[in-house]
PDB file of C-alpha atoms in Angstrom:
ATOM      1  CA  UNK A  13     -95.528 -18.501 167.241  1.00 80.00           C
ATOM      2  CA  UNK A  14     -97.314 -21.751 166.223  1.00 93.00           C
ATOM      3  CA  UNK A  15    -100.413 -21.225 164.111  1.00 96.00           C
ATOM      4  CA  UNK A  16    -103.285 -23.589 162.588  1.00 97.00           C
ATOM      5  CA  UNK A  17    -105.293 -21.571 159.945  1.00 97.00           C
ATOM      6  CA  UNK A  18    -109.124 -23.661 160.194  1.00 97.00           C
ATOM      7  CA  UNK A  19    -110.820 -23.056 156.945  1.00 96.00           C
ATOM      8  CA  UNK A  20    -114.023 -24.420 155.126  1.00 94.00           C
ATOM      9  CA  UNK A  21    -115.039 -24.418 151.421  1.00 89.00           C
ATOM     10  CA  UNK A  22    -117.911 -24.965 149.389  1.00 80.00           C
ATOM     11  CA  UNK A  23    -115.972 -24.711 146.074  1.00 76.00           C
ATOM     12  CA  UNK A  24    -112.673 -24.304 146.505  1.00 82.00           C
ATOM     13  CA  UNK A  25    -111.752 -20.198 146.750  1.00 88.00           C
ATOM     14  CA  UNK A  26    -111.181 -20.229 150.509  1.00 95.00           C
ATOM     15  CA  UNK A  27    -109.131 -23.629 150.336  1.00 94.00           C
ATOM     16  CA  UNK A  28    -107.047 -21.451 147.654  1.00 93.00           C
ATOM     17  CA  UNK A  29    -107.107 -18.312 150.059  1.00 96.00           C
ATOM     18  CA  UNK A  30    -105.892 -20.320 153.023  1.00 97.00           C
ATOM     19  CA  UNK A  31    -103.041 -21.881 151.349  1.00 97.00           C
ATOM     20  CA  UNK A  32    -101.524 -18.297 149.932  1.00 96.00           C
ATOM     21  CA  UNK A  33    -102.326 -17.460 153.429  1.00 98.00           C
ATOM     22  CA  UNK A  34    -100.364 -20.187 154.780  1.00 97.00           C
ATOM     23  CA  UNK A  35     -97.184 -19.592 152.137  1.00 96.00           C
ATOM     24  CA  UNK A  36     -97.053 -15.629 153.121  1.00 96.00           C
ATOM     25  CA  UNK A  37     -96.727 -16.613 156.941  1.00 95.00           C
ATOM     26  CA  UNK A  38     -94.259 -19.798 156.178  1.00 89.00           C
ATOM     27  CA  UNK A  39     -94.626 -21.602 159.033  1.00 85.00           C
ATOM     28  CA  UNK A  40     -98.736 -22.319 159.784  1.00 94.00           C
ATOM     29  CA  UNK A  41    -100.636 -25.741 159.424  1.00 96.00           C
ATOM     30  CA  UNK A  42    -103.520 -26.252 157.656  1.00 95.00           C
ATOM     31  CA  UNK A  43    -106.855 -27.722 158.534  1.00 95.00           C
ATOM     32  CA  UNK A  44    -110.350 -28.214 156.484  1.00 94.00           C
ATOM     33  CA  UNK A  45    -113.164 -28.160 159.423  1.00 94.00           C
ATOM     34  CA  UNK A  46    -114.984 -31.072 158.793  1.00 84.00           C
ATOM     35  CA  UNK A  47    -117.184 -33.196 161.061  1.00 76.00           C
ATOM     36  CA  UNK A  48    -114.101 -36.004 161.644  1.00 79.00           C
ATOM     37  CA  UNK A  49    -111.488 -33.014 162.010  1.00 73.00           C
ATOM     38  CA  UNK A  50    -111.149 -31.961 165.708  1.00 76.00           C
ATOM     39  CA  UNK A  51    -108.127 -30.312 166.573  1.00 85.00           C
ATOM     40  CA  UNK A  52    -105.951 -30.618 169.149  1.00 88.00           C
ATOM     41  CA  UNK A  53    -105.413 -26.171 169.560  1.00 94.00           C
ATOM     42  CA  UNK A  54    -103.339 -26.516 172.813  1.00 93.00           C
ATOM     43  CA  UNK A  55    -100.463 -27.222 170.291  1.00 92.00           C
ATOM     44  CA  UNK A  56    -101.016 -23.347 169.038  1.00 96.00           C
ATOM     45  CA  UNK A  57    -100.403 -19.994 169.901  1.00 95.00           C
ATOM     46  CA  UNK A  58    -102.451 -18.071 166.962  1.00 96.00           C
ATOM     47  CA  UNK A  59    -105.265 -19.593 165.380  1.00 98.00           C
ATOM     48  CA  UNK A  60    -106.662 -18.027 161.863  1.00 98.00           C
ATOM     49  CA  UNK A  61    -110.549 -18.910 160.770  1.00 98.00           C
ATOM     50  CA  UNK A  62    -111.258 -18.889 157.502  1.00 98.00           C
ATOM     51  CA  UNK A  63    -114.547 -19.684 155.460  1.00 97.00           C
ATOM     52  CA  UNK A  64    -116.826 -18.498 152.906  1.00 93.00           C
ATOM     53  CA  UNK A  65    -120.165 -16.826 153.238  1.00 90.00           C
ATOM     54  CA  UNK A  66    -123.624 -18.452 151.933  1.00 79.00           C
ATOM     55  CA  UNK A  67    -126.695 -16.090 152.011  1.00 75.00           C
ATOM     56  CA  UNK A  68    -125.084 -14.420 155.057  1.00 83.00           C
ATOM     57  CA  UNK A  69    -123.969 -17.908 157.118  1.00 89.00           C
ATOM     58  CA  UNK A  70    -120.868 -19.693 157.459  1.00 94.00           C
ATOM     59  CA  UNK A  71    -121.202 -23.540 155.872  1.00 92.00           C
ATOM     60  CA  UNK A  72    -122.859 -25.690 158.546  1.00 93.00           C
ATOM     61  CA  UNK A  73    -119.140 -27.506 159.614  1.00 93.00           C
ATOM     62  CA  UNK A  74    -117.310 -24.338 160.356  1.00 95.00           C
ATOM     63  CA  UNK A  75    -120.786 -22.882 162.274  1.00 95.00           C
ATOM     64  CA  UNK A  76    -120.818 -26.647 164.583  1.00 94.00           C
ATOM     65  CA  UNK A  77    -116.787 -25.722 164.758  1.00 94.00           C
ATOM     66  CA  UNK A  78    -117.009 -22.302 166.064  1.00 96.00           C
ATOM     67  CA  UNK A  79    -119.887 -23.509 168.650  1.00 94.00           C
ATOM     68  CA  UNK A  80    -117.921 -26.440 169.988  1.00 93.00           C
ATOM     69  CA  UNK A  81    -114.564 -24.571 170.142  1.00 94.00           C
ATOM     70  CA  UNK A  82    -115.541 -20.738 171.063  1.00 96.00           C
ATOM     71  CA  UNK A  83    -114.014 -20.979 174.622  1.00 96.00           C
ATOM     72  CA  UNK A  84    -110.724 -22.781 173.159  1.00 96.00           C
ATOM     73  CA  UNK A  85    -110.518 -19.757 170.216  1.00 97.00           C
ATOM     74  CA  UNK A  86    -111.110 -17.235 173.173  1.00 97.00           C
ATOM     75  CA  UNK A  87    -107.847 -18.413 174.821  1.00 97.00           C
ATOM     76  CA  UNK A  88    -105.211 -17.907 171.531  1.00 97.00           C
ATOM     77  CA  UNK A  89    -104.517 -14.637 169.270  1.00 97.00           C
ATOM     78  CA  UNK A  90    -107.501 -15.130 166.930  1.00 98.00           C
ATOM     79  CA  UNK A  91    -107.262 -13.747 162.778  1.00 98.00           C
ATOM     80  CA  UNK A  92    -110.763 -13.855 160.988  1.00 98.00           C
ATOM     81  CA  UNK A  93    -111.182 -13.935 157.095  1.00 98.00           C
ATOM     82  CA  UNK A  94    -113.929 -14.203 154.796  1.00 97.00           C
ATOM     83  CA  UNK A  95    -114.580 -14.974 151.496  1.00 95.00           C
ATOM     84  CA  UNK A  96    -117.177 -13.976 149.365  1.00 88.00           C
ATOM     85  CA  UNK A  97    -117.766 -11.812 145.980  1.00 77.00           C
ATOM     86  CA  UNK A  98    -119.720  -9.371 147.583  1.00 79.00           C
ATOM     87  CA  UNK A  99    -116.311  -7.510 149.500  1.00 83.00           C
ATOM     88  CA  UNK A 100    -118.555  -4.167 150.038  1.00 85.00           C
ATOM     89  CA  UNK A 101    -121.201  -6.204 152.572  1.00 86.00           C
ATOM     90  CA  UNK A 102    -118.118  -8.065 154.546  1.00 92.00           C
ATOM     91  CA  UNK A 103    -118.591  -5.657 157.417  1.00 94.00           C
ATOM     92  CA  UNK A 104    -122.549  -6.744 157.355  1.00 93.00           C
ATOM     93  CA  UNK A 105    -121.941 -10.139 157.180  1.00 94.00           C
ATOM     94  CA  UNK A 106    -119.600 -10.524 160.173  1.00 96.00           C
ATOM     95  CA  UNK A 107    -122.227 -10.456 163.025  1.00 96.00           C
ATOM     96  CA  UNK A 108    -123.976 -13.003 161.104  1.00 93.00           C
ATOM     97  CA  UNK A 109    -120.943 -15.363 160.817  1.00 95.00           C
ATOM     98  CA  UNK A 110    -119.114 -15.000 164.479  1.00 97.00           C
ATOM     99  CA  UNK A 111    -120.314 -14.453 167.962  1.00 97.00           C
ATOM    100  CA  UNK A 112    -119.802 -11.443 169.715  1.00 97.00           C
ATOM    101  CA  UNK A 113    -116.853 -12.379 171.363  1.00 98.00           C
ATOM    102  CA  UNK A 114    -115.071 -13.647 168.892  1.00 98.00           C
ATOM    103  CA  UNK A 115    -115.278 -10.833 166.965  1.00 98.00           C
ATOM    104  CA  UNK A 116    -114.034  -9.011 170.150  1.00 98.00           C
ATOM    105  CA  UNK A 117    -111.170 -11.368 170.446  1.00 98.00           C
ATOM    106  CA  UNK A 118    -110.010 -11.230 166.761  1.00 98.00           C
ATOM    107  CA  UNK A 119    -106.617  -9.251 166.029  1.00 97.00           C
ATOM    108  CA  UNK A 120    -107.435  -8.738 162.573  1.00 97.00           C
ATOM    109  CA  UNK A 121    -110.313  -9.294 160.163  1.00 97.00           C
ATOM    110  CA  UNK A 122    -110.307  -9.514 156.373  1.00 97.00           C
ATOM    111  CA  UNK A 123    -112.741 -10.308 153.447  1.00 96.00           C
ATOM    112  CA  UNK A 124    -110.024 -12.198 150.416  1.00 96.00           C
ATOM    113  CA  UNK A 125    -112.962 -11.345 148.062  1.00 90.00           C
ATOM    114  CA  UNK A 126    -114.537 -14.512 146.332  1.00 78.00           C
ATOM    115  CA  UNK A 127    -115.324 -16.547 143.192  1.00 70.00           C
ATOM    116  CA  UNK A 128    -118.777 -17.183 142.208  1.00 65.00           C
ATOM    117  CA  UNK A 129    -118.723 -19.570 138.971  1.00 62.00           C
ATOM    118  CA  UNK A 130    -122.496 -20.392 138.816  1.00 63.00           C
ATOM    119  CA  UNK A 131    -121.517 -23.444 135.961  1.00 68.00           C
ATOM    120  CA  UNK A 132    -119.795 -25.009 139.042  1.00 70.00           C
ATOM    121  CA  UNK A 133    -122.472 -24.628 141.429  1.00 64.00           C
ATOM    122  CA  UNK A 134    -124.584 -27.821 142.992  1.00 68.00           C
ATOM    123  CA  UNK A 135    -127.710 -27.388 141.857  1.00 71.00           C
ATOM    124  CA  UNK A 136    -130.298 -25.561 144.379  1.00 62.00           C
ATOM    125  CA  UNK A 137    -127.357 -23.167 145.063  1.00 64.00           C
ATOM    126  CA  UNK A 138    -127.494 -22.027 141.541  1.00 62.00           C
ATOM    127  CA  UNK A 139    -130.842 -21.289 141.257  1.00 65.00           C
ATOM    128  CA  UNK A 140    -131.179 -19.811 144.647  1.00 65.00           C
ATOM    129  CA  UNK A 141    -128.210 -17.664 143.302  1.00 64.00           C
ATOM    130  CA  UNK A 142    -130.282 -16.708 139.882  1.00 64.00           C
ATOM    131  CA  UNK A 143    -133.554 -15.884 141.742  1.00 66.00           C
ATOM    132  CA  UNK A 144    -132.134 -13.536 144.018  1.00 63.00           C
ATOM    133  CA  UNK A 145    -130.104 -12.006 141.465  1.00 63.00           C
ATOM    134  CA  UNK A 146    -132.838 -11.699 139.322  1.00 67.00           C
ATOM    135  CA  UNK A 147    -135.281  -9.985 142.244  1.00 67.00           C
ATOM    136  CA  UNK A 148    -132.698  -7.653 142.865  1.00 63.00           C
ATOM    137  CA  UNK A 149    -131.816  -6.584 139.128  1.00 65.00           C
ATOM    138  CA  UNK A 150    -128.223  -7.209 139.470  1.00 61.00           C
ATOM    139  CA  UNK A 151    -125.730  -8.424 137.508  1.00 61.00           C
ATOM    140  CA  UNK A 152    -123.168 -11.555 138.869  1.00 58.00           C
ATOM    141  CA  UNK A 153    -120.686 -10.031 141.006  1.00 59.00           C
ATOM    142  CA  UNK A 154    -117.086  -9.846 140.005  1.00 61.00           C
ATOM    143  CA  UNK A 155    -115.351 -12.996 140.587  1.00 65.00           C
ATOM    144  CA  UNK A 156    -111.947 -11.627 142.174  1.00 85.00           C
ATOM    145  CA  UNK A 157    -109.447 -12.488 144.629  1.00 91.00           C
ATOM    146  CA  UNK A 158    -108.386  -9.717 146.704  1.00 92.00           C
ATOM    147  CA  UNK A 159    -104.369 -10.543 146.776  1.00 94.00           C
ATOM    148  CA  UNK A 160    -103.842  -7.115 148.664  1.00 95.00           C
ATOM    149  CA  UNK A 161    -105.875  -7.993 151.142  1.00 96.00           C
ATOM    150  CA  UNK A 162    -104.302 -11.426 152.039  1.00 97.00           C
ATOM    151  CA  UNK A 163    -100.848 -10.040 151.845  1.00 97.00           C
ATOM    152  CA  UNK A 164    -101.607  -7.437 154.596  1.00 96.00           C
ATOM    153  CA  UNK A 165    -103.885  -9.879 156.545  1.00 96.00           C
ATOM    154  CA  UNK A 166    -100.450 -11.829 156.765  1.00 95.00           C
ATOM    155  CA  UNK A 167     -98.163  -8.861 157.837  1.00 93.00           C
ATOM    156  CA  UNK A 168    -100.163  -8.566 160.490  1.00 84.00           C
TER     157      UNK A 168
END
């Protein structure tokens, strides 16, 4: 089975997560949605969407993606994965993220955890990050990358 695993990034953990994604399943291409990047998915069989989660949305790109290419992703065994550092809300943030039917349509559905290095973060994300943080009393959440749960995403 031919697979493309579609990811976008804001900072790199998803990139990361798609790649060990990639090596566990040895043979699946690669592809950063971007506005230029259009692929051609009649050349696959399975296709995996990955992506991380911003105040519960997808990054504009994979969102424009998803809309342009729902009825294409309908057709082919679909995987879903997330990545954010809030792993306990994953199930919350999936209606948000993906239609109905593709959530429907996917095989298998993950959250890889996330990395949230504020130091690294553009600027208005940062202090978006700090004032919600701060209304809600709560420390930064654990930067981790959940290993387990791309190793059993790919043994699927």
């Amino acid at each position: 089975m031919k697979t493309l695993i579609l990811y976008t990034t804001l900072y790199g953990a998803t990139k990361s997560c798609a790649e060990e994604l990639a090596g566990l399943l040895g043979e699946a291409d690669l592809l950063a949605v971007s506005k230029k990047a259009r692929p051609d998915l009649s050349a696959y069989d399975g296709v995996i969407v990955g992506s991380p989660v911003y105040m519960n949305a997808l990054p504009k790109p994979m969102k424009q993606f998803l809309d342009a290419y729902e009825f294409d992703l309908l057709e082919k065994k679909l995987g879903i994965f997330l990545c954010c550092s809030n792993a306990k809300r994953f199930e919350k943030y999936l209606p948000y993220c993906f239609s109905f039917d593709l959530l429907e349509k996917a095989e298998v559905k993950e959250c890889f955890g996330g990395i949230l290095e504020e130091d690294k973060l553009r600027f208005w994300h940062r202090m978006i990050t700090r004032a919600i943080r701060k209304q809600a009393s709560a420390p930064p959440p654990e930067a981790v990358i959940l290993h387990e749960n791309i190793k059993k995403f790919a043994a699927l």
